[in-house]
PDB file of C-alpha atoms in Angstrom:
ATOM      1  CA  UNK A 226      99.783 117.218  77.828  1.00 92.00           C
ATOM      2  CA  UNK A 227      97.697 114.451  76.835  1.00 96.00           C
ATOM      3  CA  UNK A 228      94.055 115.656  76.126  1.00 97.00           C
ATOM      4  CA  UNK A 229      91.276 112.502  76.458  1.00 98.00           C
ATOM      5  CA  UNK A 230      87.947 113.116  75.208  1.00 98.00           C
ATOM      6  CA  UNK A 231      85.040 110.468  75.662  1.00 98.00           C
ATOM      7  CA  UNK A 232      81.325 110.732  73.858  1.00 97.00           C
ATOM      8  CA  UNK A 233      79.142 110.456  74.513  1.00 98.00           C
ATOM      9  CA  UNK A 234      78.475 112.110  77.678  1.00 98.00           C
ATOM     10  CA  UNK A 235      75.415 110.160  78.497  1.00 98.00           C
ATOM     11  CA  UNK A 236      73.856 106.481  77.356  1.00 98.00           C
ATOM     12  CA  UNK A 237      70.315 105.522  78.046  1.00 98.00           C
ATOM     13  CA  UNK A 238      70.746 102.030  77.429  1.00 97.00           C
ATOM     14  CA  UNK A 239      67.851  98.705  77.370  1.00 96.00           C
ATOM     15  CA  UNK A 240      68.919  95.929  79.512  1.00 96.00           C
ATOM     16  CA  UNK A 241      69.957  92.945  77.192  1.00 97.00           C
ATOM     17  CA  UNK A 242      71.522  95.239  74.379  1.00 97.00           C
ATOM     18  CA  UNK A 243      74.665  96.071  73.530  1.00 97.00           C
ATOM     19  CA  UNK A 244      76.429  99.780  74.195  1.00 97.00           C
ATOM     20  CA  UNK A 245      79.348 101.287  73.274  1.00 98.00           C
ATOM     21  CA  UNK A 246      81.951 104.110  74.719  1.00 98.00           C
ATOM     22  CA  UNK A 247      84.184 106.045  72.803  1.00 98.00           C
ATOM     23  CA  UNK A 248      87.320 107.604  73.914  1.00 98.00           C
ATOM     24  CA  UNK A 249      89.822 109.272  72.104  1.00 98.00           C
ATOM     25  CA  UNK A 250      92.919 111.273  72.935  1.00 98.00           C
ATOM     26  CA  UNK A 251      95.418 113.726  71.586  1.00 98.00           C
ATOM     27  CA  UNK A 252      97.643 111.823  70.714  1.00 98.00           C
ATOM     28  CA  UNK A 253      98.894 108.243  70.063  1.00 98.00           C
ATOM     29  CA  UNK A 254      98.930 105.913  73.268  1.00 98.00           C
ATOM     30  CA  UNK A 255     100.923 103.546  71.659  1.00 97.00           C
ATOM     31  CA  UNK A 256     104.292 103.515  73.869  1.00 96.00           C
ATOM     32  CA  UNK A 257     107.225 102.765  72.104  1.00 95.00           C
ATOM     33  CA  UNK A 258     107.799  99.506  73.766  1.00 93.00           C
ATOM     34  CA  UNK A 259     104.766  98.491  71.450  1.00 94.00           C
ATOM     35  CA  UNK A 260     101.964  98.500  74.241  1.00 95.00           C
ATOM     36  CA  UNK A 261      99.172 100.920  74.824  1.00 96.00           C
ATOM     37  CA  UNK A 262      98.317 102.961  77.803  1.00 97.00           C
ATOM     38  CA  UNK A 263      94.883 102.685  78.194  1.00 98.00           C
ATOM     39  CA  UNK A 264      92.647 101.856  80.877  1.00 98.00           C
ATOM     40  CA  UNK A 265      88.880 101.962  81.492  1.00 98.00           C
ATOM     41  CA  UNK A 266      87.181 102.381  85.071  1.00 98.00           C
ATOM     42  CA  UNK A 267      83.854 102.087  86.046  1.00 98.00           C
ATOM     43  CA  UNK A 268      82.135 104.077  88.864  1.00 98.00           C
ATOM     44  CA  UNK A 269      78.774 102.533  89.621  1.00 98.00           C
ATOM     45  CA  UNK A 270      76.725 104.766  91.979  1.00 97.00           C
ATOM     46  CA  UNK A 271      77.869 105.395  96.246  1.00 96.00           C
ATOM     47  CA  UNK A 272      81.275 103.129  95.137  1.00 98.00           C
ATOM     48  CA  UNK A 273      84.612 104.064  94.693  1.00 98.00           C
ATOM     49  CA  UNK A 274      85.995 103.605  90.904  1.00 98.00           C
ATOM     50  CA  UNK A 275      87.299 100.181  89.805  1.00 98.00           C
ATOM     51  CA  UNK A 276      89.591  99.020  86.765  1.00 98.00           C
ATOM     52  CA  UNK A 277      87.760  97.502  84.288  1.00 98.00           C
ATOM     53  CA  UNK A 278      90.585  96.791  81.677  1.00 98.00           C
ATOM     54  CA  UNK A 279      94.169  97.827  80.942  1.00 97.00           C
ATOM     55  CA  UNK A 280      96.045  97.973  78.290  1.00 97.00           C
ATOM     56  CA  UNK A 281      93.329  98.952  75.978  1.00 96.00           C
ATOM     57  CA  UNK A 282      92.038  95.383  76.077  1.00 97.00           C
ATOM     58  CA  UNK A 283      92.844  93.159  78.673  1.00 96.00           C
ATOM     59  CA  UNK A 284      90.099  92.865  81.256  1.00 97.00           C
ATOM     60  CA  UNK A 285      91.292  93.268  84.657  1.00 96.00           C
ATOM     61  CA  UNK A 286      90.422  90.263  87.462  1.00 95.00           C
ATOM     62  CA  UNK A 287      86.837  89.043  88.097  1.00 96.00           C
ATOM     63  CA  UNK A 288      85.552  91.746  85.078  1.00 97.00           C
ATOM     64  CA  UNK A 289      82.719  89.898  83.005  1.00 97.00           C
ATOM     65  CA  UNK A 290      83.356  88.513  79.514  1.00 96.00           C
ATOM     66  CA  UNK A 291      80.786  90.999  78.565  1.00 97.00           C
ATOM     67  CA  UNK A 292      83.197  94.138  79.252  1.00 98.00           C
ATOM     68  CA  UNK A 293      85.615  94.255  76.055  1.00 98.00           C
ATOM     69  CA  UNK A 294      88.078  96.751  74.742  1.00 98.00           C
ATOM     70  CA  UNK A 295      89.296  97.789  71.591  1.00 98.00           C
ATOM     71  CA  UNK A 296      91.173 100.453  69.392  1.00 98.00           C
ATOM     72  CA  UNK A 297      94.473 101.518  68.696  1.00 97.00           C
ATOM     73  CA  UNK A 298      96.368 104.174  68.468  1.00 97.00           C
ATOM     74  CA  UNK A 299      94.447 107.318  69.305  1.00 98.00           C
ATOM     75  CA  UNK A 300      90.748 105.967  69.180  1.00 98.00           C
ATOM     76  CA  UNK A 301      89.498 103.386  71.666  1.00 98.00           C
ATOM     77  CA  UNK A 302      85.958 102.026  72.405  1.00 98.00           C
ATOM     78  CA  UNK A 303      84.794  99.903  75.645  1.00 98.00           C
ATOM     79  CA  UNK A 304      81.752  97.962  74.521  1.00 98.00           C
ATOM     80  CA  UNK A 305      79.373  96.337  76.382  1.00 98.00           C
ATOM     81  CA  UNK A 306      77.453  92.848  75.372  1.00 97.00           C
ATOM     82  CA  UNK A 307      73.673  92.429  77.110  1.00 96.00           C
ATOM     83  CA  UNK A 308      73.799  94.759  79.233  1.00 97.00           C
ATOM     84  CA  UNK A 309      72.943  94.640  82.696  1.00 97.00           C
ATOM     85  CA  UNK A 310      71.036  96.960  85.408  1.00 96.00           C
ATOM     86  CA  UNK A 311      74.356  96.733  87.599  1.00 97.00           C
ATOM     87  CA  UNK A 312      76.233  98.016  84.791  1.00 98.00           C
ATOM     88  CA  UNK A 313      74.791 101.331  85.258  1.00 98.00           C
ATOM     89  CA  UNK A 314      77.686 104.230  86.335  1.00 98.00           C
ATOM     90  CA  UNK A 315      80.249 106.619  85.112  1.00 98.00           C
ATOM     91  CA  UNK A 316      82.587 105.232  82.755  1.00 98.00           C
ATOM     92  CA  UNK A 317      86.259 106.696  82.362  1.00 98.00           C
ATOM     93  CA  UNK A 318      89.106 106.256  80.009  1.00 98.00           C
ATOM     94  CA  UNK A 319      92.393 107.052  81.732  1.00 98.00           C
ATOM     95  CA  UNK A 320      95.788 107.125  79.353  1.00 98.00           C
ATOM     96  CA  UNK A 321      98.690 106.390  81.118  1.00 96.00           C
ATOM     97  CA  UNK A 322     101.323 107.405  78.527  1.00 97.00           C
ATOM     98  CA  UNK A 323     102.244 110.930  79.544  1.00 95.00           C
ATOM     99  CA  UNK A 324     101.916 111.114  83.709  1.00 93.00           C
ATOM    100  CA  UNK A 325      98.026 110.700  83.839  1.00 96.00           C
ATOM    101  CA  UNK A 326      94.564 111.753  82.344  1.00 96.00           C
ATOM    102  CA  UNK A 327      90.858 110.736  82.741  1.00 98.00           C
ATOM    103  CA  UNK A 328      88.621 111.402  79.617  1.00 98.00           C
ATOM    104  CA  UNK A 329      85.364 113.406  81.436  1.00 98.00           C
ATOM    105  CA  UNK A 330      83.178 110.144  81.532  1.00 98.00           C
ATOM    106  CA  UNK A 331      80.477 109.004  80.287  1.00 98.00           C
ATOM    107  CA  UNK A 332      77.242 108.140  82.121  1.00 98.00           C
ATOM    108  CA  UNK A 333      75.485 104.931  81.149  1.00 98.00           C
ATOM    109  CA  UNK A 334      71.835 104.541  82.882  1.00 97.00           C
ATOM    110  CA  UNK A 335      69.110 102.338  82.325  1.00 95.00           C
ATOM    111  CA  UNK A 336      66.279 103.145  79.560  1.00 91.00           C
TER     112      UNK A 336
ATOM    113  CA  UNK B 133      91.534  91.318 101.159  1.00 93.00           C
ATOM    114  CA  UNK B 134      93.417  94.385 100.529  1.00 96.00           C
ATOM    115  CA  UNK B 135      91.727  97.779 101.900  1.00 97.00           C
ATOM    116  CA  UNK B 136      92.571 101.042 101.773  1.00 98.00           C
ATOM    117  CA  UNK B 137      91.245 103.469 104.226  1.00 98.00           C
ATOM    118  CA  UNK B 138      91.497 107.549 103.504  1.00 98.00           C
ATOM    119  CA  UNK B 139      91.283 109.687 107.247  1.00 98.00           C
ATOM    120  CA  UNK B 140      91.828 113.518 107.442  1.00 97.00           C
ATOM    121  CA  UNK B 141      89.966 116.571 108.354  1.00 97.00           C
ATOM    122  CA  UNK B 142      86.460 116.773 106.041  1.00 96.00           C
ATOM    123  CA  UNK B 143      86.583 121.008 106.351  1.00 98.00           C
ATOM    124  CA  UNK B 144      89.489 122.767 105.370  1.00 98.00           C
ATOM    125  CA  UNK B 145      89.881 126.636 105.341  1.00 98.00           C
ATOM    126  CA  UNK B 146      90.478 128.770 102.117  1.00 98.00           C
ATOM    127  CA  UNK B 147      94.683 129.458 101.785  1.00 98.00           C
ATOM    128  CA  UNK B 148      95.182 126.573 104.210  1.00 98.00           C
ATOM    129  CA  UNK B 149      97.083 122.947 103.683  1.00 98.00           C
ATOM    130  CA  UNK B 150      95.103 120.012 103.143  1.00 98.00           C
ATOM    131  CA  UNK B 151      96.430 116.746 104.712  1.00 98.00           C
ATOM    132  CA  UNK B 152      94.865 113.193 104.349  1.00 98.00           C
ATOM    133  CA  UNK B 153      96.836 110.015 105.218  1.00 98.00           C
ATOM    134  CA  UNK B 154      96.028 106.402 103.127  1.00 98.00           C
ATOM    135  CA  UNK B 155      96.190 103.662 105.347  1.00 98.00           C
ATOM    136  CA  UNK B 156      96.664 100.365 103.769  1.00 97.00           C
ATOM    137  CA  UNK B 157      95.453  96.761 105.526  1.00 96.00           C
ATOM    138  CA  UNK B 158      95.673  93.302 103.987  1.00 95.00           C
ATOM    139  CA  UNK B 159      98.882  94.192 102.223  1.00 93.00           C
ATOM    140  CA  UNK B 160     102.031  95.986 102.716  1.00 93.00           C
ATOM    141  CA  UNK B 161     103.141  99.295 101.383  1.00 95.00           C
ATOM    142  CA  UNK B 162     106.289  97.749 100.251  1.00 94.00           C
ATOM    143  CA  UNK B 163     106.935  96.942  96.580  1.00 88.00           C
ATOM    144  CA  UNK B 164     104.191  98.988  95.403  1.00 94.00           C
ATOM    145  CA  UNK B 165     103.011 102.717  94.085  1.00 96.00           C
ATOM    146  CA  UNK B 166     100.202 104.069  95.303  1.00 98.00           C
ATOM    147  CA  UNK B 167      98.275 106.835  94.085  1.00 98.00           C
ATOM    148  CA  UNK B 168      95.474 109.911  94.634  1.00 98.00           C
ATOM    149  CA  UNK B 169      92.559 110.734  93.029  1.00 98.00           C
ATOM    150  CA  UNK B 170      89.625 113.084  93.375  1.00 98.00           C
ATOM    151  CA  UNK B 171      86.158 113.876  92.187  1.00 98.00           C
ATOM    152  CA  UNK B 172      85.217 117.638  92.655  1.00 98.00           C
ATOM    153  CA  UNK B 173      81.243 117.600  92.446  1.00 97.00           C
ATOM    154  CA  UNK B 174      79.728 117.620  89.285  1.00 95.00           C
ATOM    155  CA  UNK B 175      83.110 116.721  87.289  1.00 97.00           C
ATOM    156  CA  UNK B 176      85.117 113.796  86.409  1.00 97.00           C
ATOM    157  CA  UNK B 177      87.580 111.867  87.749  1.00 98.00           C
ATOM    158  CA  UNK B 178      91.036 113.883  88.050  1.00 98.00           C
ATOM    159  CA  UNK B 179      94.690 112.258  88.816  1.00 98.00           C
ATOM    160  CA  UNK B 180      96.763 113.874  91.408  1.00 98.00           C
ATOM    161  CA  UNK B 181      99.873 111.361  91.365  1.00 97.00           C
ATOM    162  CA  UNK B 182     101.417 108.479  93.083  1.00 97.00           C
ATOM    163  CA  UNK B 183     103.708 107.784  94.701  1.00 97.00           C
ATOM    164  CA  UNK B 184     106.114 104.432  95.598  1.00 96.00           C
ATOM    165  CA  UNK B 185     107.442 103.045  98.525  1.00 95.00           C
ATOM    166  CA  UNK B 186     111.244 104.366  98.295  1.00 94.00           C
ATOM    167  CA  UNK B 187     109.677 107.787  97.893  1.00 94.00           C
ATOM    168  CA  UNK B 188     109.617 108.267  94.815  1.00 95.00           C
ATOM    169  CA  UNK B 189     106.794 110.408  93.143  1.00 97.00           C
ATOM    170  CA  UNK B 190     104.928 111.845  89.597  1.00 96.00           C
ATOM    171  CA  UNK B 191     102.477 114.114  90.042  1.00 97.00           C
ATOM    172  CA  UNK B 192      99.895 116.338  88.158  1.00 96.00           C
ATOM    173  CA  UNK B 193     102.003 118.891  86.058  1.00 95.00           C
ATOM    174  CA  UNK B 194      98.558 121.273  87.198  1.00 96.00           C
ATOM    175  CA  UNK B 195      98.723 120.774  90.971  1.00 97.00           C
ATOM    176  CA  UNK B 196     102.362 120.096  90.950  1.00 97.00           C
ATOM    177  CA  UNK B 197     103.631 123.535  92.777  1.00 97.00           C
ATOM    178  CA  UNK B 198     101.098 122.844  95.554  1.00 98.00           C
ATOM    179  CA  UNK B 199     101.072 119.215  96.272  1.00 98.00           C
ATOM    180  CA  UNK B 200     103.407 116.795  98.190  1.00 98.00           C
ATOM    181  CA  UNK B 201     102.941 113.031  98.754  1.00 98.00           C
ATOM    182  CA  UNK B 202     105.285 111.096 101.437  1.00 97.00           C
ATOM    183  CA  UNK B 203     105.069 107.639 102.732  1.00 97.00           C
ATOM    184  CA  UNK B 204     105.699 105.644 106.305  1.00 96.00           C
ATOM    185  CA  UNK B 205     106.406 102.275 105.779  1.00 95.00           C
ATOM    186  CA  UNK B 206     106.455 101.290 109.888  1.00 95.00           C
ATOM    187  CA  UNK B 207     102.642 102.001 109.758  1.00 96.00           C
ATOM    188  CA  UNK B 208     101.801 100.960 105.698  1.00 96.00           C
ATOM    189  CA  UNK B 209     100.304 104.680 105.111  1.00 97.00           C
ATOM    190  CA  UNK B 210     100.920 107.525 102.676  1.00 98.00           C
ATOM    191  CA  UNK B 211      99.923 110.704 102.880  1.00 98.00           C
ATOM    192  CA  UNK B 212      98.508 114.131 100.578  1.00 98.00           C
ATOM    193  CA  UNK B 213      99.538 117.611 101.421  1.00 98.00           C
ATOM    194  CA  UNK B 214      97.581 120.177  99.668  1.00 98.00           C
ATOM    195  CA  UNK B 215      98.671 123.457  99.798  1.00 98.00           C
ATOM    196  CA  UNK B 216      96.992 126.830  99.431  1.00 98.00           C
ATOM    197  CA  UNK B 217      93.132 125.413  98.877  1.00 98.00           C
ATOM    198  CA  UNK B 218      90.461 126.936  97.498  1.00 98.00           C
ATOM    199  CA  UNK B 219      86.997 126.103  96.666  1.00 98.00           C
ATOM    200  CA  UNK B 220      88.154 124.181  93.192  1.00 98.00           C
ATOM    201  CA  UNK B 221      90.037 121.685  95.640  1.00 98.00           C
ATOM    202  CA  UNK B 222      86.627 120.703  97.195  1.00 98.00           C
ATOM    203  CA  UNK B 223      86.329 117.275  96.206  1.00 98.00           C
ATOM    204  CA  UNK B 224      85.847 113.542  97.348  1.00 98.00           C
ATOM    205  CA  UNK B 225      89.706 112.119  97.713  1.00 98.00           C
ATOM    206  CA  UNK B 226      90.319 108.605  96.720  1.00 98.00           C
ATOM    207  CA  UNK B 227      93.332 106.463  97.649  1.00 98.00           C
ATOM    208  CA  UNK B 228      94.432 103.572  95.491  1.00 98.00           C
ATOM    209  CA  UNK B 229      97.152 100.939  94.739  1.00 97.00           C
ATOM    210  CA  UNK B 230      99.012 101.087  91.563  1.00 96.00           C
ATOM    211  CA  UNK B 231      99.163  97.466  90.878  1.00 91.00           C
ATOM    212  CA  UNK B 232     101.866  95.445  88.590  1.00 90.00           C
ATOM    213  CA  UNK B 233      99.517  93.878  86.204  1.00 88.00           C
ATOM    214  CA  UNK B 234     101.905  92.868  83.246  1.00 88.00           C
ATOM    215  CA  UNK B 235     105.023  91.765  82.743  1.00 87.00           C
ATOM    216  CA  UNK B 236     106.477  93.719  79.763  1.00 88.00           C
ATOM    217  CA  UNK B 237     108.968  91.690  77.062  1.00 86.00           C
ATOM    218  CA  UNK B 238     109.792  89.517  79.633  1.00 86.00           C
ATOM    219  CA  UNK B 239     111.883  92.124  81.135  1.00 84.00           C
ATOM    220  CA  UNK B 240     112.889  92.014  84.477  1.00 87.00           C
ATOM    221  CA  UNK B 241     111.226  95.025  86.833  1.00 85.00           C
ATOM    222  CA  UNK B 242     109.141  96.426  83.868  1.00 88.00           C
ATOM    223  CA  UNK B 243     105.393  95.920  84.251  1.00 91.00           C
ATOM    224  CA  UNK B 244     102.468  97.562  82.899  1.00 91.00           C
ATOM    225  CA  UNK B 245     100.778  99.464  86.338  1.00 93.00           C
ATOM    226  CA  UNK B 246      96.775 100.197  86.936  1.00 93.00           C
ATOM    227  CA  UNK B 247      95.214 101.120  89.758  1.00 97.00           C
ATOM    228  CA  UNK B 248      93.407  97.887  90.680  1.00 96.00           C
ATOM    229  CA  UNK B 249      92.431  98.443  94.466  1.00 97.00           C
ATOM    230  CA  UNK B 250      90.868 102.272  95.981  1.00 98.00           C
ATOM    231  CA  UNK B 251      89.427 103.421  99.293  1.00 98.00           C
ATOM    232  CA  UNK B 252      86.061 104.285 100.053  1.00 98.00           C
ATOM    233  CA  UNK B 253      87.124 107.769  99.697  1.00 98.00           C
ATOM    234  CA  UNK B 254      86.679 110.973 101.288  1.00 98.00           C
ATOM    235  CA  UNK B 255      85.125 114.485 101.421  1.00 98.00           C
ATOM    236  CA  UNK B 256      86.634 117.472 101.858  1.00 98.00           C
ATOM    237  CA  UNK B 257      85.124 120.675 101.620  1.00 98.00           C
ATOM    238  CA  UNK B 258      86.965 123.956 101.609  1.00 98.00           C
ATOM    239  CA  UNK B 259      85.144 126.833 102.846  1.00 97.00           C
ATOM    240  CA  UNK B 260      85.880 129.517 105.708  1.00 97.00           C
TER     241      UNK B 260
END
């Protein structure tokens, strides 16, 4: 099984600056067909989860410019750029290589 | 606008079956896979499986033994059986849509999936 870990577990961060997520997993997401299975979600407080980008990298519809993915292989970061106060939530890594797995999240609140 | 609505009993009994139903508006349940997730309280995310229109399913390897997802298409739902709860299966159950988001190599059929859409979600709470 695929084993996703994500640090750290909480971010105080100040409106306007920049903050960064780190996931990592067990082993390498790249699938053999030269694409890697990773997604990020966001779960902002009383709301269901939503996709924030797939594929390591690609941000999923109506997802701000300021939301960016990166990494390869078995280390992956979701930064983001001037923060805002509605960016506060849980954030999750998910890999979809093996069946599924979440990373335990990582909550990002306002300083 | 696509929703997704989760219904089912919010109070199950220890040993008993769990049993929610997805119903999906704005779309059809056709040509798609469509999955279950849950949030126990105080803990992350956690996967459960999907499943797609003709029936087929993946599940959890750790809740594999216990759980069983099925589909209607007359009435666009899906539905969660749960079987032999306890306390660890208290949780808030979400519904989603496994989207096609990316055509891989230009193949044919072969697209990279996420879960783009989820209900509102649920809670269900197993105690006696």
């Amino acid at each position: 099984d695929i084993v996703v870990t994500q640090s750290p577990l909480s971010l105080p961060v100040t409106p306007g600056e920049s903050a960064s997520i780190s996931c990592r997993s067990s082993q390498s997401l790249l699938h053999s067909n030269g694409y890697t299975y990773l997604d990020w979600y966001l779960q902002k407080p009383g709301q269901s989860p939503q996709l924030l980008i797939y594929m390591g990298s690609n941000r999923a519809s109506g997802v701000p410019d300021r939301f960016s993915g990166s990494g390869s292989g078995t280390d992956f970061t979701l930064t983001i750029n001037r923060v805002e106060a509605e960016d506060v939530g849980v954030y999750y890594c998910m890999q979809s290589l093996q069946s599924r797995s979440f990373g335990g999240g990582t909550k990002v609140e306002i300083k | 606008q696509v929703q997704l609505q989760e219904s089912g009993p919010g109070l199950v009994k220890p040993s008993e079956t769990l049993s929610l139903t997805c119903t999906v508006s704005g779309d059809s349940i056709n040509g798609h896979y469509w999955g279950w997730i849950r949030l126990p309280p105080g803990k992350g995310l956690e996967w459960i499986g999907y499943i797609h229109y003709t029936g087929q399913t993946n599940y959890n390897p750790s809740l594999k033994s216990r759980v069983t997802f099925s589909v209607d298409t007359s009435k666009d739902q899906f539905s969660l059986e749960l079987t032999s709860v306890t306390a660890a299966d208290t949780a808030v159950y979400y519904c989603a849509r496994v989207s096609r988001l990316l055509n891989l190599l230009n193949i044919p059929n072969y697209y990279y999936h996420a879960m783009d859409v989820w209900g509102q979600g649920t809670t269900v709470t197993v105690s006696s």
